[in-house]
């Protein structure tokens, strides 16, 4: 596959939908979606946004548990031509409201117990009500390199959090570089561990899917527990994972890292 000719990672993912539709694209615990299923669910999300009149190039918030549907929703938002704004469901109410106001969000996908200001109530939807429904798109247009893909906010540790809007050209360039630099193939299994509200989550979410690999979403219960992470690495045969230095040291202290199948950490 030559990804140099594609306008976005969506085109790259659709390539694998076509050539290996029954390959597992994303897993989380007992949940799994093939490339065909992932694309079908993403199409319904895009169709829902189209039906609701969501503005193309707008920003759609995502406040969801760490499930396979999280990936389908984010992909569907991008297919619609909008940018996804990931919100950590553990954020305090004040920070959530600040992000929504700053980004001028009108639609929110949420399946978690998150408190939103009353004025957003009409725009909140549980993705389970969409992805298992029969929404169909009228438009088949896909994003180009200038279309916004996602919006990530800084931590705000030095002041007010600032939103950074990344277009598909930037996302494609980074994904292409990562695949080429580290030889990512459809044989890899990539761990998605980082909170989706942080920029480090972006390559974890999309690089594997763009390469036809399998992405494993680490369940929230394991996210900060070294033993749970270690078990996931072993049980899911993870080949590529990233860790901050403190977490990596904690994993090494378990003295079981030699049994991990990772080729790249």
mmCIF file of N, CA and C in Angstrom, residues 91-218:
data_model
loop_
_atom_site.group_PDB
_atom_site.id
_atom_site.type_symbol
_atom_site.label_atom_id
_atom_site.label_comp_id
_atom_site.label_asym_id
_atom_site.label_seq_id
_atom_site.Cartn_x
_atom_site.Cartn_y
_atom_site.Cartn_z
ATOM 1 N N UNK A 91 -12.480 14.719 33.866
ATOM 2 C CA UNK A 91 -12.260 16.151 34.053
ATOM 3 C C UNK A 91 -13.312 16.741 34.988
ATOM 4 N N UNK A 92 -12.934 17.746 35.805
ATOM 5 C CA UNK A 92 -13.940 18.452 36.623
ATOM 6 C C UNK A 92 -14.906 19.220 35.731
ATOM 7 N N UNK A 93 -16.088 19.475 36.268
ATOM 8 C CA UNK A 93 -17.154 20.110 35.500
ATOM 9 C C UNK A 93 -16.732 21.462 34.935
ATOM 10 N N UNK A 94 -15.963 22.239 35.700
ATOM 11 C CA UNK A 94 -15.552 23.564 35.245
ATOM 12 C C UNK A 94 -14.662 23.474 34.003
ATOM 13 N N UNK A 95 -13.768 22.503 33.983
ATOM 14 C CA UNK A 95 -12.879 22.361 32.819
ATOM 15 C C UNK A 95 -13.676 21.918 31.597
ATOM 16 N N UNK A 96 -14.614 20.999 31.776
ATOM 17 C CA UNK A 96 -15.436 20.547 30.663
ATOM 18 C C UNK A 96 -16.193 21.726 30.053
ATOM 19 N N UNK A 97 -16.805 22.546 30.915
ATOM 20 C CA UNK A 97 -17.570 23.692 30.421
ATOM 21 C C UNK A 97 -16.662 24.677 29.693
ATOM 22 N N UNK A 98 -15.466 24.886 30.214
ATOM 23 C CA UNK A 98 -14.521 25.803 29.592
ATOM 24 C C UNK A 98 -14.140 25.337 28.189
ATOM 25 N N UNK A 99 -13.882 24.036 28.031
ATOM 26 C CA UNK A 99 -13.505 23.496 26.726
ATOM 27 C C UNK A 99 -14.649 23.625 25.729
ATOM 28 N N UNK A 100 -15.860 23.293 26.167
ATOM 29 C CA UNK A 100 -17.016 23.349 25.272
ATOM 30 C C UNK A 100 -17.285 24.774 24.809
ATOM 31 N N UNK A 101 -17.167 25.708 25.730
ATOM 32 C CA UNK A 101 -17.398 27.117 25.374
ATOM 33 C C UNK A 101 -16.321 27.635 24.428
ATOM 34 N N UNK A 102 -15.079 27.315 24.741
ATOM 35 C CA UNK A 102 -13.967 27.796 23.929
ATOM 36 C C UNK A 102 -14.036 27.260 22.495
ATOM 37 N N UNK A 103 -14.412 25.973 22.372
ATOM 38 C CA UNK A 103 -14.436 25.325 21.055
ATOM 39 C C UNK A 103 -15.733 25.573 20.297
ATOM 40 N N UNK A 104 -16.702 26.237 20.961
ATOM 41 C CA UNK A 104 -18.007 26.508 20.336
ATOM 42 C C UNK A 104 -18.673 25.223 19.858
ATOM 43 N N UNK A 105 -18.703 24.259 20.754
ATOM 44 C CA UNK A 105 -19.273 22.944 20.452
ATOM 45 C C UNK A 105 -20.799 23.003 20.449
ATOM 46 N N UNK A 106 -21.413 22.311 19.476
ATOM 47 C CA UNK A 106 -22.867 22.225 19.419
ATOM 48 C C UNK A 106 -23.363 20.790 19.610
ATOM 49 N N UNK A 107 -22.513 19.817 19.294
ATOM 50 C CA UNK A 107 -22.908 18.409 19.405
ATOM 51 C C UNK A 107 -21.900 17.677 20.283
ATOM 52 N N UNK A 108 -22.415 16.780 21.142
ATOM 53 C CA UNK A 108 -21.576 16.033 22.079
ATOM 54 C C UNK A 108 -21.985 14.561 22.055
ATOM 55 N N UNK A 109 -21.026 13.685 21.805
ATOM 56 C CA UNK A 109 -21.254 12.254 21.932
ATOM 57 C C UNK A 109 -20.818 11.834 23.333
ATOM 58 N N UNK A 110 -21.731 11.234 24.083
ATOM 59 C CA UNK A 110 -21.423 10.913 25.474
ATOM 60 C C UNK A 110 -22.129 9.625 25.890
ATOM 61 N N UNK A 111 -21.371 8.701 26.481
ATOM 62 C CA UNK A 111 -21.951 7.480 27.042
ATOM 63 C C UNK A 111 -21.501 7.287 28.485
ATOM 64 N N UNK A 112 -21.024 8.375 29.094
ATOM 65 C CA UNK A 112 -20.459 8.301 30.447
ATOM 66 C C UNK A 112 -21.169 9.314 31.350
ATOM 67 N N UNK A 113 -21.071 9.122 32.666
ATOM 68 C CA UNK A 113 -21.721 10.048 33.614
ATOM 69 C C UNK A 113 -20.975 11.370 33.745
ATOM 70 N N UNK A 114 -21.088 12.203 32.720
ATOM 71 C CA UNK A 114 -20.438 13.511 32.707
ATOM 72 C C UNK A 114 -21.504 14.583 32.825
ATOM 73 N N UNK A 115 -21.243 15.587 33.646
ATOM 74 C CA UNK A 115 -22.203 16.673 33.842
ATOM 75 C C UNK A 115 -21.906 17.800 32.865
ATOM 76 N N UNK A 116 -22.933 18.181 32.068
ATOM 77 C CA UNK A 116 -22.790 19.259 31.107
ATOM 78 C C UNK A 116 -23.736 20.402 31.471
ATOM 79 N N UNK A 117 -23.372 21.638 31.135
ATOM 80 C CA UNK A 117 -24.282 22.764 31.340
ATOM 81 C C UNK A 117 -25.602 22.540 30.604
ATOM 82 N N UNK A 118 -26.684 23.086 31.124
ATOM 83 C CA UNK A 118 -28.024 22.865 30.585
ATOM 84 C C UNK A 118 -28.131 23.249 29.113
ATOM 85 N N UNK A 119 -27.423 24.296 28.712
ATOM 86 C CA UNK A 119 -27.584 24.786 27.343
ATOM 87 C C UNK A 119 -27.073 23.792 26.295
ATOM 88 N N UNK A 120 -26.318 22.783 26.715
ATOM 89 C CA UNK A 120 -25.824 21.786 25.776
ATOM 90 C C UNK A 120 -26.739 20.559 25.696
ATOM 91 N N UNK A 121 -27.804 20.526 26.490
ATOM 92 C CA UNK A 121 -28.621 19.319 26.625
ATOM 93 C C UNK A 121 -29.200 18.834 25.298
ATOM 94 N N UNK A 122 -29.586 19.753 24.421
ATOM 95 C CA UNK A 122 -30.183 19.349 23.142
ATOM 96 C C UNK A 122 -29.169 18.748 22.181
ATOM 97 N N UNK A 123 -27.896 19.003 22.430
ATOM 98 C CA UNK A 123 -26.879 18.510 21.508
ATOM 99 C C UNK A 123 -26.177 17.246 21.966
ATOM 100 N N UNK A 124 -26.609 16.687 23.101
ATOM 101 C CA UNK A 124 -25.956 15.491 23.645
ATOM 102 C C UNK A 124 -26.647 14.240 23.114
ATOM 103 N N UNK A 125 -25.873 13.285 22.643
ATOM 104 C CA UNK A 125 -26.433 12.033 22.143
ATOM 105 C C UNK A 125 -25.578 10.866 22.612
ATOM 106 N N UNK A 126 -26.243 9.784 22.990
ATOM 107 C CA UNK A 126 -25.540 8.544 23.331
ATOM 108 C C UNK A 126 -25.236 7.805 22.025
ATOM 109 N N UNK A 127 -23.991 7.526 21.745
ATOM 110 C CA UNK A 127 -23.648 6.894 20.462
ATOM 111 C C UNK A 127 -24.312 5.539 20.249
ATOM 112 N N UNK A 128 -24.686 4.862 21.338
ATOM 113 C CA UNK A 128 -25.359 3.570 21.189
ATOM 114 C C UNK A 128 -26.676 3.730 20.438
ATOM 115 N N UNK A 129 -27.280 4.916 20.513
ATOM 116 C CA UNK A 129 -28.540 5.165 19.814
ATOM 117 C C UNK A 129 -28.336 5.429 18.332
ATOM 118 N N UNK A 130 -27.089 5.525 17.912
ATOM 119 C CA UNK A 130 -26.781 5.835 16.517
ATOM 120 C C UNK A 130 -26.155 4.657 15.791
ATOM 121 N N UNK A 131 -25.138 4.082 16.406
ATOM 122 C CA UNK A 131 -24.346 3.087 15.681
ATOM 123 C C UNK A 131 -25.107 1.795 15.427
ATOM 124 N N UNK A 132 -26.188 1.558 16.164
ATOM 125 C CA UNK A 132 -27.002 0.373 15.906
ATOM 126 C C UNK A 132 -28.311 0.742 15.223
ATOM 127 N N UNK A 133 -28.358 1.944 14.648
ATOM 128 C CA UNK A 133 -29.537 2.409 13.946
ATOM 129 C C UNK A 133 -29.272 2.353 12.440
ATOM 130 N N UNK A 134 -30.164 2.910 11.656
ATOM 131 C CA UNK A 134 -30.060 2.776 10.192
ATOM 132 C C UNK A 134 -29.795 4.102 9.497
ATOM 133 N N UNK A 135 -29.056 4.993 10.137
ATOM 134 C CA UNK A 135 -28.712 6.264 9.511
ATOM 135 C C UNK A 135 -27.873 6.023 8.250
ATOM 136 N N UNK A 136 -28.182 6.767 7.189
ATOM 137 C CA UNK A 136 -27.432 6.650 5.943
ATOM 138 C C UNK A 136 -27.051 8.039 5.444
ATOM 139 N N UNK A 137 -25.832 8.165 4.962
ATOM 140 C CA UNK A 137 -25.349 9.454 4.456
ATOM 141 C C UNK A 137 -25.866 9.725 3.051
ATOM 142 N N UNK A 138 -26.109 11.004 2.784
ATOM 143 C CA UNK A 138 -26.432 11.439 1.430
ATOM 144 C C UNK A 138 -25.163 11.849 0.689
ATOM 145 N N UNK A 139 -24.224 12.412 1.429
ATOM 146 C CA UNK A 139 -22.963 12.852 0.838
ATOM 147 C C UNK A 139 -21.906 11.764 1.005
ATOM 148 N N UNK A 140 -21.105 11.572 -0.027
ATOM 149 C CA UNK A 140 -20.002 10.606 0.065
ATOM 150 C C UNK A 140 -18.651 11.323 0.061
ATOM 151 N N UNK A 141 -18.684 12.636 0.214
ATOM 152 C CA UNK A 141 -17.439 13.405 0.223
ATOM 153 C C UNK A 141 -16.587 13.030 1.425
ATOM 154 N N UNK A 142 -15.281 12.982 1.215
ATOM 155 C CA UNK A 142 -14.337 12.710 2.290
ATOM 156 C C UNK A 142 -13.454 13.934 2.499
ATOM 157 N N UNK A 143 -12.866 14.057 3.677
ATOM 158 C CA UNK A 143 -12.020 15.223 3.966
ATOM 159 C C UNK A 143 -10.816 15.299 3.030
ATOM 160 N N UNK A 144 -10.328 16.515 2.826
ATOM 161 C CA UNK A 144 -9.053 16.686 2.131
ATOM 162 C C UNK A 144 -8.002 17.106 3.153
ATOM 163 N N UNK A 145 -6.816 17.405 2.689
ATOM 164 C CA UNK A 145 -5.707 17.674 3.606
ATOM 165 C C UNK A 145 -5.915 18.928 4.449
ATOM 166 N N UNK A 146 -6.756 19.848 3.977
ATOM 167 C CA UNK A 146 -6.990 21.085 4.714
ATOM 168 C C UNK A 146 -8.151 20.998 5.700
ATOM 169 N N UNK A 147 -8.900 19.908 5.666
ATOM 170 C CA UNK A 147 -10.041 19.740 6.566
ATOM 171 C C UNK A 147 -9.554 19.468 7.986
ATOM 172 N N UNK A 148 -10.129 20.116 9.006
ATOM 173 C CA UNK A 148 -9.710 19.832 10.384
ATOM 174 C C UNK A 148 -10.036 18.398 10.778
ATOM 175 N N UNK A 149 -9.130 17.758 11.489
ATOM 176 C CA UNK A 149 -9.300 16.363 11.890
ATOM 177 C C UNK A 149 -9.643 16.227 13.373
ATOM 178 N N UNK A 150 -8.909 16.947 14.226
ATOM 179 C CA UNK A 150 -9.161 16.856 15.667
ATOM 180 C C UNK A 150 -8.680 18.127 16.342
ATOM 181 N N UNK A 151 -9.157 18.318 17.567
ATOM 182 C CA UNK A 151 -8.785 19.484 18.370
ATOM 183 C C UNK A 151 -8.339 18.991 19.742
ATOM 184 N N UNK A 152 -7.149 19.363 20.142
ATOM 185 C CA UNK A 152 -6.611 18.976 21.447
ATOM 186 C C UNK A 152 -6.309 20.248 22.242
ATOM 187 N N UNK A 153 -6.688 20.247 23.513
ATOM 188 C CA UNK A 153 -6.407 21.398 24.372
ATOM 189 C C UNK A 153 -5.186 21.134 25.249
ATOM 190 N N UNK A 154 -4.400 22.172 25.458
ATOM 191 C CA UNK A 154 -3.263 22.068 26.358
ATOM 192 C C UNK A 154 -3.754 21.889 27.795
ATOM 193 N N UNK A 155 -2.862 21.514 28.673
ATOM 194 C CA UNK A 155 -3.243 21.232 30.061
ATOM 195 C C UNK A 155 -3.660 22.482 30.815
ATOM 196 N N UNK A 156 -3.182 23.638 30.385
ATOM 197 C CA UNK A 156 -3.502 24.873 31.093
ATOM 198 C C UNK A 156 -2.648 25.105 32.318
ATOM 199 N N UNK A 157 -1.535 24.366 32.423
ATOM 200 C CA UNK A 157 -0.678 24.483 33.600
ATOM 201 C C UNK A 157 -0.003 25.854 33.697
ATOM 202 N N UNK A 158 0.091 26.549 32.571
ATOM 203 C CA UNK A 158 0.707 27.883 32.588
ATOM 204 C C UNK A 158 -0.311 28.973 32.275
ATOM 205 N N UNK A 159 -1.580 28.669 32.445
ATOM 206 C CA UNK A 159 -2.635 29.646 32.160
ATOM 207 C C UNK A 159 -3.881 28.944 31.651
ATOM 208 N N UNK A 160 -4.679 29.649 30.870
ATOM 209 C CA UNK A 160 -5.882 29.057 30.302
ATOM 210 C C UNK A 160 -5.507 27.992 29.270
ATOM 211 N N UNK A 161 -6.221 26.840 29.274
ATOM 212 C CA UNK A 161 -5.978 25.829 28.238
ATOM 213 C C UNK A 161 -6.207 26.421 26.846
ATOM 214 N N UNK A 162 -5.358 26.042 25.909
ATOM 215 C CA UNK A 162 -5.457 26.559 24.549
ATOM 216 C C UNK A 162 -5.730 25.403 23.588
ATOM 217 N N UNK A 163 -6.706 25.594 22.717
ATOM 218 C CA UNK A 163 -7.047 24.566 21.748
ATOM 219 C C UNK A 163 -6.154 24.624 20.523
ATOM 220 N N UNK A 164 -5.741 23.450 20.048
ATOM 221 C CA UNK A 164 -4.927 23.341 18.845
ATOM 222 C C UNK A 164 -5.695 22.480 17.848
ATOM 223 N N UNK A 165 -6.017 23.056 16.696
ATOM 224 C CA UNK A 165 -6.792 22.368 15.672
ATOM 225 C C UNK A 165 -5.834 21.829 14.613
ATOM 226 N N UNK A 166 -5.837 20.515 14.424
ATOM 227 C CA UNK A 166 -4.921 19.860 13.490
ATOM 228 C C UNK A 166 -5.701 19.389 12.267
ATOM 229 N N UNK A 167 -5.183 19.684 11.084
ATOM 230 C CA UNK A 167 -5.880 19.266 9.871
ATOM 231 C C UNK A 167 -5.434 17.874 9.420
ATOM 232 N N UNK A 168 -6.127 17.365 8.422
ATOM 233 C CA UNK A 168 -5.839 16.001 7.965
ATOM 234 C C UNK A 168 -4.464 15.885 7.318
ATOM 235 N N UNK A 169 -3.983 16.968 6.717
ATOM 236 C CA UNK A 169 -2.650 16.919 6.146
ATOM 237 C C UNK A 169 -1.597 16.660 7.207
ATOM 238 N N UNK A 170 -1.719 17.350 8.342
ATOM 239 C CA UNK A 170 -0.780 17.150 9.444
ATOM 240 C C UNK A 170 -0.881 15.762 10.031
ATOM 241 N N UNK A 171 -2.113 15.284 10.221
ATOM 242 C CA UNK A 171 -2.307 13.941 10.765
ATOM 243 C C UNK A 171 -1.759 12.883 9.814
ATOM 244 N N UNK A 172 -1.994 13.071 8.526
ATOM 245 C CA UNK A 172 -1.487 12.121 7.537
ATOM 246 C C UNK A 172 0.033 12.095 7.530
ATOM 247 N N UNK A 173 0.662 13.275 7.577
ATOM 248 C CA UNK A 173 2.126 13.347 7.561
ATOM 249 C C UNK A 173 2.723 12.613 8.754
ATOM 250 N N UNK A 174 2.153 12.839 9.943
ATOM 251 C CA UNK A 174 2.681 12.188 11.145
ATOM 252 C C UNK A 174 2.475 10.667 11.062
ATOM 253 N N UNK A 175 1.297 10.258 10.623
ATOM 254 C CA UNK A 175 1.000 8.829 10.533
ATOM 255 C C UNK A 175 1.918 8.151 9.525
ATOM 256 N N UNK A 176 2.101 8.802 8.383
ATOM 257 C CA UNK A 176 2.983 8.263 7.347
ATOM 258 C C UNK A 176 4.413 8.133 7.865
ATOM 259 N N UNK A 177 4.882 9.170 8.548
ATOM 260 C CA UNK A 177 6.248 9.114 9.104
ATOM 261 C C UNK A 177 6.389 7.959 10.085
ATOM 262 N N UNK A 178 5.407 7.794 10.972
ATOM 263 C CA UNK A 178 5.499 6.755 12.000
ATOM 264 C C UNK A 178 5.523 5.370 11.358
ATOM 265 N N UNK A 179 4.649 5.157 10.388
ATOM 266 C CA UNK A 179 4.603 3.852 9.723
ATOM 267 C C UNK A 179 5.925 3.546 9.030
ATOM 268 N N UNK A 180 6.476 4.535 8.348
ATOM 269 C CA UNK A 180 7.738 4.331 7.633
ATOM 270 C C UNK A 180 8.917 4.178 8.583
ATOM 271 N N UNK A 181 8.977 5.027 9.608
ATOM 272 C CA UNK A 181 10.118 5.033 10.533
ATOM 273 C C UNK A 181 10.204 3.756 11.337
ATOM 274 N N UNK A 182 9.069 3.217 11.751
ATOM 275 C CA UNK A 182 9.072 2.057 12.639
ATOM 276 C C UNK A 182 8.546 0.787 11.969
ATOM 277 N N UNK A 183 8.340 0.845 10.660
ATOM 278 C CA UNK A 183 7.964 -0.355 9.918
ATOM 279 C C UNK A 183 6.670 -0.985 10.379
ATOM 280 N N UNK A 184 5.657 -0.164 10.653
ATOM 281 C CA UNK A 184 4.375 -0.691 11.119
ATOM 282 C C UNK A 184 3.679 -1.423 9.972
ATOM 283 N N UNK A 185 3.206 -2.639 10.236
ATOM 284 C CA UNK A 185 2.512 -3.440 9.230
ATOM 285 C C UNK A 185 1.198 -3.966 9.792
ATOM 286 N N UNK A 186 0.453 -4.667 8.952
ATOM 287 C CA UNK A 186 -0.816 -5.223 9.400
ATOM 288 C C UNK A 186 -0.638 -6.383 10.368
ATOM 289 N N UNK A 187 0.609 -6.783 10.615
ATOM 290 C CA UNK A 187 0.871 -7.842 11.593
ATOM 291 C C UNK A 187 1.023 -7.295 13.008
ATOM 292 N N UNK A 188 1.112 -5.974 13.146
ATOM 293 C CA UNK A 188 1.313 -5.376 14.451
ATOM 294 C C UNK A 188 0.021 -5.289 15.253
ATOM 295 N N UNK A 189 0.183 -5.223 16.570
ATOM 296 C CA UNK A 189 -0.926 -5.001 17.503
ATOM 297 C C UNK A 189 -0.485 -3.860 18.412
ATOM 298 N N UNK A 190 -1.213 -2.745 18.339
ATOM 299 C CA UNK A 190 -0.791 -1.512 19.012
ATOM 300 C C UNK A 190 -1.667 -1.242 20.231
ATOM 301 N N UNK A 191 -1.035 -0.911 21.339
ATOM 302 C CA UNK A 191 -1.762 -0.590 22.568
ATOM 303 C C UNK A 191 -2.153 0.879 22.579
ATOM 304 N N UNK A 192 -3.445 1.146 22.802
ATOM 305 C CA UNK A 192 -3.918 2.519 22.980
ATOM 306 C C UNK A 192 -4.175 2.718 24.470
ATOM 307 N N UNK A 193 -3.246 3.383 25.136
ATOM 308 C CA UNK A 193 -3.289 3.516 26.585
ATOM 309 C C UNK A 193 -3.555 4.945 27.037
ATOM 310 N N UNK A 194 -3.027 5.917 26.306
ATOM 311 C CA UNK A 194 -3.076 7.313 26.725
ATOM 312 C C UNK A 194 -4.495 7.861 26.674
ATOM 313 N N UNK A 195 -4.848 8.729 27.618
ATOM 314 C CA UNK A 195 -6.137 9.410 27.570
ATOM 315 C C UNK A 195 -6.288 10.106 26.226
ATOM 316 N N UNK A 196 -7.466 9.965 25.610
ATOM 317 C CA UNK A 196 -7.674 10.570 24.290
ATOM 318 C C UNK A 196 -7.643 12.094 24.340
ATOM 319 N N UNK A 197 -7.657 12.672 25.528
ATOM 320 C CA UNK A 197 -7.578 14.127 25.659
ATOM 321 C C UNK A 197 -6.151 14.638 25.491
ATOM 322 N N UNK A 198 -5.170 13.734 25.377
ATOM 323 C CA UNK A 198 -3.769 14.126 25.212
ATOM 324 C C UNK A 198 -3.293 13.803 23.805
ATOM 325 N N UNK A 199 -2.369 14.617 23.301
ATOM 326 C CA UNK A 199 -1.942 14.449 21.913
ATOM 327 C C UNK A 199 -1.221 13.130 21.659
ATOM 328 N N UNK A 200 -0.631 12.549 22.701
ATOM 329 C CA UNK A 200 0.066 11.274 22.513
ATOM 330 C C UNK A 200 -0.893 10.149 22.131
ATOM 331 N N UNK A 201 -2.182 10.372 22.353
ATOM 332 C CA UNK A 201 -3.164 9.341 22.005
ATOM 333 C C UNK A 201 -3.390 9.252 20.505
ATOM 334 N N UNK A 202 -3.042 10.300 19.775
ATOM 335 C CA UNK A 202 -3.406 10.376 18.357
ATOM 336 C C UNK A 202 -2.740 9.269 17.547
ATOM 337 N N UNK A 203 -1.422 9.105 17.714
ATOM 338 C CA UNK A 203 -0.766 8.050 16.936
ATOM 339 C C UNK A 203 -1.221 6.677 17.410
ATOM 340 N N UNK A 204 -1.510 6.537 18.714
ATOM 341 C CA UNK A 204 -1.988 5.245 19.219
ATOM 342 C C UNK A 204 -3.320 4.865 18.581
ATOM 343 N N UNK A 205 -4.168 5.862 18.362
ATOM 344 C CA UNK A 205 -5.495 5.596 17.799
ATOM 345 C C UNK A 205 -5.452 5.273 16.309
ATOM 346 N N UNK A 206 -4.659 6.012 15.530
ATOM 347 C CA UNK A 206 -4.822 5.986 14.082
ATOM 348 C C UNK A 206 -3.717 5.302 13.309
ATOM 349 N N UNK A 207 -2.522 5.186 13.864
ATOM 350 C CA UNK A 207 -1.423 4.598 13.092
ATOM 351 C C UNK A 207 -1.699 3.149 12.732
ATOM 352 N N UNK A 208 -2.142 2.369 13.702
ATOM 353 C CA UNK A 208 -2.428 0.962 13.441
ATOM 354 C C UNK A 208 -3.523 0.781 12.406
ATOM 355 N N UNK A 209 -4.588 1.564 12.532
ATOM 356 C CA UNK A 209 -5.701 1.446 11.593
ATOM 357 C C UNK A 209 -5.281 1.855 10.187
ATOM 358 N N UNK A 210 -4.424 2.867 10.073
ATOM 359 C CA UNK A 210 -3.940 3.296 8.766
ATOM 360 C C UNK A 210 -3.041 2.248 8.131
ATOM 361 N N UNK A 211 -2.413 1.409 8.957
ATOM 362 C CA UNK A 211 -1.510 0.368 8.458
ATOM 363 C C UNK A 211 -2.191 -0.988 8.323
ATOM 364 N N UNK A 212 -3.469 -1.061 8.696
ATOM 365 C CA UNK A 212 -4.180 -2.339 8.623
ATOM 366 C C UNK A 212 -3.931 -3.241 9.807
ATOM 367 N N UNK A 213 -3.368 -2.683 10.881
ATOM 368 C CA UNK A 213 -3.055 -3.456 12.083
ATOM 369 C C UNK A 213 -4.258 -3.480 13.032
ATOM 370 N N UNK A 214 -4.062 -4.080 14.197
ATOM 371 C CA UNK A 214 -5.095 -4.132 15.232
ATOM 372 C C UNK A 214 -4.720 -3.175 16.359
ATOM 373 N N UNK A 215 -5.678 -2.391 16.811
ATOM 374 C CA UNK A 215 -5.479 -1.467 17.919
ATOM 375 C C UNK A 215 -6.255 -1.976 19.132
ATOM 376 N N UNK A 216 -5.572 -2.097 20.257
ATOM 377 C CA UNK A 216 -6.195 -2.579 21.489
ATOM 378 C C UNK A 216 -6.381 -1.402 22.438
ATOM 379 N N UNK A 217 -7.630 -1.099 22.767
ATOM 380 C CA UNK A 217 -7.942 -0.020 23.699
ATOM 381 C C UNK A 217 -7.827 -0.567 25.124
ATOM 382 N N UNK A 218 -6.901 -0.025 25.891
ATOM 383 C CA UNK A 218 -6.734 -0.485 27.267
ATOM 384 C C UNK A 218 -7.930 -0.057 28.111
#
